[in-house]
N, CA and C of each residue as an Amber inpcrd file, in Angstrom:
protein
   393
   0.8460000  -1.1830000   0.0000000   0.0000000   0.0000000   0.0000000
   0.8900000   1.2450000   0.0000000   0.6840000   2.0760000  -0.9910000
   1.4920000   3.2900000  -1.1100000   1.0510000   4.3020000  -0.0620000
   2.0200000   4.8620000   0.6210000   1.7440000   5.8910000   1.6190000
   2.7450000   7.0290000   1.4580000   2.2730000   8.2390000   1.7040000
   3.1270000   9.4190000   1.6460000   2.8770000  10.2650000   2.8850000
   3.9400000  10.7810000   3.4430000   3.8390000  11.5810000   4.6610000
   4.7580000  12.7810000   4.5490000   4.1620000  13.9750000   4.5370000
   4.9510000  15.2050000   4.4780000   5.3230000  15.6780000   5.8750000
   6.3740000  16.4620000   5.9250000   6.7610000  17.1080000   7.1720000
   7.5980000  18.3300000   6.8340000   7.7670000  19.1980000   7.8220000
   8.7170000  20.2850000   7.6620000   8.1560000  21.6330000   7.3040000
   6.8540000  21.7660000   7.2130000   6.3020000  23.0870000   6.9140000
   6.4930000  24.0380000   8.0880000   6.0700000  25.2640000   7.9180000
   6.1870000  26.2260000   8.9890000   5.9940000  27.6350000   8.4870000
   6.4310000  28.5760000   9.3020000   6.2840000  29.9910000   8.9610000
   7.6570000  30.6290000   8.8310000   7.7690000  31.5260000   7.8790000
   9.0450000  32.1950000   7.6330000   8.7590000  33.5680000   7.0570000
   9.6970000  34.4610000   7.2080000   9.5390000  35.7830000   6.6180000
   9.9650000  35.7620000   5.1560000   9.4570000  36.7220000   4.4290000
   9.7890000  36.8500000   3.0200000  11.3140000  36.8990000   2.8370000
  11.7910000  36.1340000   1.8670000  13.2270000  36.0440000   1.6280000
  13.8940000  34.8870000   2.3400000  13.1740000  34.2640000   3.2510000
  13.7170000  33.1600000   4.0180000  13.6370000  31.8300000   3.2800000
  14.0290000  30.7740000   3.9900000  14.0790000  29.4320000   3.4100000
  13.3770000  28.4220000   4.3060000  12.8600000  27.3940000   3.6830000
  12.2660000  26.2600000   4.3760000  12.5370000  25.0130000   3.5450000
  12.5650000  23.8700000   4.2030000  12.6330000  22.6050000   3.4830000
  11.4970000  21.7180000   3.9680000  10.7480000  21.1980000   3.0230000
   9.7100000  20.2240000   3.3410000  10.1440000  18.8640000   2.8180000
   9.7050000  17.8310000   3.5180000  10.0900000  16.4640000   3.1810000
   8.8500000  15.6150000   2.9800000   9.0230000  14.5450000   2.2280000
   7.9430000  13.5970000   2.0110000   8.5350000  12.2030000   1.9960000
   8.0550000  11.3650000   2.8960000   8.4890000   9.9670000   2.9200000
   7.4330000   9.1480000   2.1990000   7.8420000   8.5000000   1.1030000
   6.9430000   7.6730000   0.3080000   7.3590000   6.2170000   0.4430000
   6.3900000   5.3500000   0.6340000   6.6920000   3.9340000   0.8000000
   5.5770000   3.0850000   0.2220000   5.8510000   1.7700000   0.1050000
   4.8180000   0.8410000  -0.3000000   4.7860000   0.4950000  -1.7720000
   5.8240000   0.8370000  -2.5270000   5.8500000   0.4760000  -3.9430000
   7.0280000  -0.4740000  -4.1910000   6.9400000  -1.2390000  -5.2770000
   7.8950000  -2.3260000  -5.4870000   8.8980000  -2.0740000  -6.5890000
   8.7730000  -0.9630000  -7.2780000   9.7210000  -0.6790000  -8.3450000
   9.9040000   0.8320000  -8.4350000  10.6250000   1.2660000  -9.4370000
  10.8980000   2.7020000  -9.6000000  10.1000000   3.3180000 -10.7350000
   9.0360000   2.6530000 -11.1280000   8.2070000   3.1430000 -12.2280000
   7.1120000   4.0520000 -11.6920000   7.5090000   5.2590000 -11.3280000
   6.5400000   6.2090000 -10.8050000   7.1080000   7.6150000 -10.9230000
   6.2520000   8.5750000 -10.8350000   6.6340000   9.9810000 -10.7210000
   6.3230000  10.4260000  -9.2910000   7.1210000  11.3240000  -8.7950000
   6.8080000  11.9880000  -7.5330000   6.7490000  13.4870000  -7.7920000
   5.7920000  14.1170000  -7.1580000   5.6520000  15.5470000  -7.3790000
   5.3110000  16.2960000  -6.1140000   5.6520000  17.5620000  -6.1070000
   5.2120000  18.4970000  -5.0750000   4.1570000  19.4070000  -5.6930000
   3.0840000  19.5710000  -4.9620000   1.9790000  20.4180000  -5.3740000
   1.6840000  21.3930000  -4.2490000   0.9670000  22.4590000  -4.5760000
   0.5250000  23.3640000  -3.5160000  -0.8660000  23.8880000  -3.8380000
  -1.5540000  24.2420000  -2.7740000  -2.9170000  24.7500000  -2.9550000
  -3.2430000  25.7750000  -1.8890000  -3.9060000  26.8140000  -2.3420000
  -4.4330000  27.8590000  -1.4730000  -5.9460000  27.7230000  -1.4900000
  -6.6020000  27.8620000  -0.3630000  -8.0700000  27.7500000  -0.3430000
  -8.7190000  28.6600000  -1.3790000  -9.6410000  28.0850000  -2.1420000
 -10.3460000  28.8520000  -3.1490000  -9.6520000  28.9210000  -4.4860000
  -8.4640000  28.3230000  -4.5810000  -7.7270000  28.3350000  -5.8380000
  -7.3940000  26.9170000  -6.2650000  -7.1070000  26.7530000  -7.5340000
  -6.7580000  25.4320000  -8.0300000  -5.3900000  24.9990000  -7.5260000
  -5.2810000  23.7050000  -7.3490000  -3.9970000  23.1390000  -6.9660000
  -3.0210000  23.2920000  -8.1290000  -1.7710000  23.5740000  -7.8330000
  -0.7850000  23.7260000  -8.8950000   0.4250000  22.8460000  -8.6360000
   1.0230000  22.4000000  -9.7300000   2.2380000  21.6180000  -9.6550000
   3.3930000  22.5580000  -9.3560000   4.2410000  22.1600000  -8.4390000
   5.4120000  22.9580000  -8.0920000   6.6720000  22.3580000  -8.7130000
   6.8500000  21.0430000  -8.5050000   8.0480000  20.3750000  -9.0040000
   7.7730000  18.8910000  -9.1030000   8.4790000  18.2280000 -10.0100000
   8.3510000  16.7900000 -10.1580000   9.7310000  16.1770000 -10.3520000
   9.7830000  14.8580000 -10.1530000  11.0540000  14.1570000 -10.3020000
  10.8170000  12.8050000 -10.9590000  11.7710000  12.3890000 -11.8020000
  11.8060000  11.0260000 -12.3220000  12.7540000  10.2590000 -11.4150000
  12.2540000   9.3840000 -10.5570000  13.1150000   8.7380000  -9.5620000
  14.2850000   7.9610000 -10.1590000  14.0760000   7.3200000 -11.3130000
  15.1430000   6.5060000 -11.8790000  16.3650000   7.3320000 -12.2530000
  16.1360000   8.5100000 -12.7500000  17.2500000   9.3450000 -13.2180000
  17.5700000  10.5000000 -12.2800000  16.5940000  10.8650000 -11.4450000
  16.7680000  12.0360000 -10.5960000  16.4960000  13.3500000 -11.3020000
  16.0720000  13.2860000 -12.5500000  15.7650000  14.5140000 -13.2920000
  14.5810000  15.2220000 -12.6470000  14.6940000  16.5250000 -12.5210000
  13.6540000  17.3210000 -11.8790000  13.1230000  18.3780000 -12.8290000
  11.8990000  18.7950000 -12.5570000  11.2100000  19.7560000 -13.4010000
  10.4650000  20.7250000 -12.4950000  10.4370000  21.9920000 -12.8820000
   9.9040000  23.0170000 -11.9960000   8.9230000  23.9270000 -12.7060000
   7.9070000  24.3580000 -11.9480000   7.0190000  25.3830000 -12.4510000
   7.8020000  26.6880000 -12.5880000   7.3940000  27.4960000 -13.5390000
   8.1170000  28.7360000 -13.7790000   8.1570000  29.6630000 -12.5770000
   7.1170000  29.6100000 -11.7620000   7.0280000  30.5010000 -10.6070000
   8.0450000  30.1860000  -9.5190000   8.6240000  28.9790000  -9.5510000
   9.5820000  28.5870000  -8.5090000  10.9600000  28.2660000  -9.0620000
  11.0860000  28.2200000 -10.3790000  12.3670000  27.9000000 -11.0170000
  13.4590000  28.8280000 -10.5000000  14.5700000  28.2170000 -10.0940000
  15.6890000  29.0020000  -9.5780000  15.6250000  29.2840000  -8.0920000
  14.4660000  29.0620000  -7.4970000  14.3190000  29.2910000  -6.0500000
  14.0990000  27.9880000  -5.2850000  13.4100000  27.0410000  -5.8920000
  13.1010000  25.7660000  -5.2490000  13.9450000  24.6650000  -5.8720000
  14.3140000  23.6930000  -5.0440000  15.0680000  22.5380000  -5.5280000
  14.4640000  21.2670000  -4.9430000  14.1400000  20.3480000  -5.8280000
  13.6170000  19.0410000  -5.4040000  14.7340000  18.0210000  -5.4760000
  14.8200000  17.1600000  -4.4690000  15.8330000  16.1170000  -4.4460000
  15.2410000  14.8650000  -3.8290000  16.0040000  13.7890000  -3.8660000
  15.4800000  12.5230000  -3.3480000  16.5700000  11.7020000  -2.6800000
  16.1240000  10.8280000  -1.7960000  16.9400000   9.7560000  -1.2420000
  16.1500000   8.4770000  -1.4730000  16.5460000   7.7570000  -2.5210000
  15.7530000   6.6260000  -2.9820000  16.3380000   5.3120000  -2.5130000
  15.4680000   4.4100000  -2.1360000  15.8620000   3.0610000  -1.7480000
  14.7810000   2.1180000  -2.2650000  15.0300000   0.8300000  -2.0890000
  14.0530000  -0.1300000  -2.5830000  12.7520000   0.0220000  -1.8170000
  11.6760000   0.2700000  -2.5380000  10.3590000   0.3490000  -1.9370000
  10.0710000   1.6090000  -1.1570000  11.0010000   2.5570000  -1.1510000
  10.7640000   3.8030000  -0.4340000  11.5970000   4.9270000  -1.0290000
  11.1380000   6.1180000  -0.7770000  11.8310000   7.2810000  -1.3160000
  11.4680000   8.4770000  -0.4430000  12.4630000   9.2230000  -0.0480000
  12.2150000  10.4790000   0.6370000  12.5620000  11.6090000  -0.3320000
  11.5860000  12.4430000  -0.6090000  11.8400000  13.5820000  -1.4840000
  11.7800000  14.8640000  -0.6660000  12.6040000  15.7860000  -1.0590000
  12.7110000  17.0530000  -0.3680000  12.3860000  18.1920000  -1.3380000
  11.8960000  19.2590000  -0.7860000  11.7100000  20.4780000  -1.5590000
  12.3650000  21.6050000  -0.7540000  13.5370000  22.0030000  -1.2070000
  14.2270000  23.1190000  -0.5820000  13.7160000  24.3990000  -1.2110000
  13.1750000  25.2720000  -0.3750000  12.5420000  26.4960000  -0.8580000
  13.3300000  27.6960000  -0.3510000  13.9320000  28.4220000  -1.2710000
  14.7210000  29.6130000  -0.9330000  14.0340000  30.8490000  -1.4930000
  14.4610000  31.9990000  -1.0040000  13.9120000  33.2770000  -1.4710000
  12.3900000  33.2510000  -1.4750000  11.8330000  32.7790000  -0.3810000
  10.3870000  32.6160000  -0.3080000   9.6710000  33.9550000  -0.3710000
   8.5020000  33.9060000  -0.9750000   7.6720000  35.0920000  -1.1480000
   6.3140000  34.8410000  -0.5160000   5.6010000  35.8930000  -0.1550000
   4.2550000  35.6920000   0.4090000   3.3480000  34.8650000  -0.4970000
   3.5160000  34.9940000  -1.8040000   2.6720000  34.2210000  -2.7160000
   3.0030000  32.7360000  -2.7290000   4.0760000  32.3190000  -2.0480000
   4.3670000  30.9000000  -1.9000000   3.5710000  30.2700000  -0.7660000
   2.8720000  31.0850000  -0.0110000   2.0540000  30.5720000   1.0830000
   0.9900000  29.6290000   0.5490000   0.9590000  28.4110000   1.0850000
   0.0260000  27.3920000   0.6110000   0.1940000  26.1390000   1.4590000
  -0.7050000  25.1980000   1.2620000  -0.4890000  23.8470000   1.7640000
   0.2430000  23.0740000   0.6860000   1.3490000  22.4670000   1.0560000
   2.1760000  21.7310000   0.1150000   1.9250000  20.2330000   0.2930000
   1.6920000  19.5830000  -0.8370000   1.4150000  18.1590000  -0.8580000
   2.4460000  17.4470000  -1.7180000   2.8110000  16.2370000  -1.3280000
   3.5350000  15.3870000  -2.2630000   2.5690000  14.3240000  -2.7770000
   2.8530000  13.8600000  -3.9670000   1.9760000  12.9010000  -4.6120000
   2.7810000  11.9770000  -5.5070000   2.2250000  10.7970000  -5.7440000
   2.9090000   9.7650000  -6.5300000   1.9840000   9.2410000  -7.6190000
   2.5570000   9.0380000  -8.7830000   1.8280000   8.4430000  -9.8930000
   2.5960000   7.2280000 -10.3880000   2.0320000   6.0210000 -10.2340000
   2.6770000   4.8560000 -10.8380000   2.5710000   4.9550000 -12.3570000
   3.6820000   4.7680000 -13.0500000   3.6470000   4.8450000 -14.5010000
   4.9180000   4.2590000 -15.0890000   4.7700000   3.6770000 -16.2790000
   5.9200000   3.1960000 -17.0440000   6.4250000   4.2900000 -17.9740000
   5.6780000   5.3570000 -18.1130000   6.0010000   6.4380000 -19.0510000
   6.6800000   7.5890000 -18.3020000   7.9950000   7.5880000 -18.3300000
   8.7360000   8.6040000 -17.5870000   8.4310000  10.0110000 -18.0660000
   8.0410000  10.1390000 -19.3370000   7.7580000  11.4790000 -19.8550000
   6.5930000  12.1320000 -19.1220000   5.7620000  11.3410000 -18.4910000
   4.6290000  11.9140000 -17.7440000   5.1140000  12.7410000 -16.5540000
   6.2770000  12.3900000 -16.0590000   6.8050000  13.1250000 -14.9000000
   7.1880000  14.5650000 -15.2660000   7.3710000  14.8340000 -16.5700000
   7.7520000  16.1700000 -17.0140000   6.5660000  17.1210000 -17.0890000
   5.3600000  16.5680000 -17.0510000   4.1700000  17.3700000 -17.2930000
   3.8240000  18.1860000 -16.0570000   3.7550000  19.5000000 -16.2250000
   3.5360000  20.3920000 -15.0960000   2.2550000  21.2050000 -15.2320000
   1.4190000  20.8380000 -16.1950000   0.2130000  21.6410000 -16.4260000
  -1.0150000  21.0990000 -15.7180000  -0.8070000  20.1000000 -14.8610000
  -1.9250000  19.5800000 -14.0840000  -2.7930000  18.5790000 -14.8120000
  -2.4140000  18.1700000 -16.0020000  -3.2440000  17.2380000 -16.7660000
  -2.9340000  15.7780000 -16.4650000  -1.8180000  15.5250000 -15.7820000
  -1.4710000  14.1600000 -15.3970000  -1.9870000  13.9090000 -13.9860000
  -2.7640000  12.8840000 -13.8390000  -3.3580000  12.5750000 -12.5450000
  -2.3780000  11.8160000 -11.6690000  -2.2120000  12.2840000 -10.4470000
  -1.4180000  11.5750000  -9.4550000  -2.3700000  10.8050000  -8.5500000
  -2.0200000   9.5650000  -8.2590000  -2.9640000   8.6380000  -7.6420000
  -2.8950000   8.6150000  -6.1170000  -1.7310000   8.9260000  -5.5740000
  -1.5540000   8.8330000  -4.1260000  -1.0550000  10.1710000  -3.5940000
  -1.6310000  10.5720000  -2.4570000  -1.3580000  11.8960000  -1.9080000
  -1.0490000  11.8280000  -0.4220000  -0.1830000  12.7240000   0.0140000
   0.0240000  12.9090000   1.4340000  -1.0390000  13.8270000   2.0060000
  -0.9220000  14.0890000   3.2890000  -1.9510000  14.8850000   3.9640000
  -1.6810000  16.3880000   3.8660000  -0.4820000  16.7500000   3.4280000
  -0.1440000  18.1540000   3.2440000   0.5550000  18.7560000   4.4480000
   1.3210000  19.7950000   4.1730000   1.9930000  20.5450000   5.2310000
   1.9160000  22.0310000   4.8810000   1.6240000  22.8460000   5.8770000
   1.3930000  24.2660000   5.6320000   2.7050000  25.0410000   5.6110000
   2.8280000  25.8880000   4.6120000   3.9500000  26.8250000   4.5070000
   3.3650000  28.2290000   4.4650000   3.8090000  29.0660000   5.3810000
   3.3170000  30.4380000   5.4550000   4.4940000  31.3970000   5.3790000
   4.4210000  32.3230000   4.4330000   5.4830000  33.3080000   4.2380000
   4.8960000  34.6850000   4.5000000   5.4410000  35.3680000   5.4720000
   4.9360000  36.6980000   5.8240000   5.8170000  37.7760000   5.1950000
   5.1820000  38.8930000   4.9000000   5.9140000  39.9830000   4.2470000
   6.5530000  40.9140000   5.2610000
C-alpha cells in the first residue's frame, strides 16, 4: 500500500528558506513519478516540481524555477523527497502536498500543467510566508 507523509512546513519571513520532506513507501519498483503540489483555499492546486526517480531529473514550475530545488533519497520500496525552498515570497504561502503516480512512461513526470493525474497523496503541510 502506497503511503506518503509530508513534514517540515512552517512559517518564515519573506526572503527566508524552508525545506519540506515527504516519505513515500509501499511500492515495489521505480516506475513512478513523484511531485510536489501546492494549494491555497479557493484556488486550483498547482504543480510545483516533479522528479523522475530513476534518473533524478527534476522539473519546476516557472514561478519557482531558480528558487526551489527538489531532491530525493531513494531506496528499494521507499523514497524520501525534499523540496528546498529559498527566497520565499508571500505568494508561496500554501499547503504543500507530495503525490505519486505509478507509470511506465517517464515522460509523464515532465508534465507540469496539471493534466497528469497523481494517484496517491500525502496529507499536506502548511507553509506560510509573511511579508
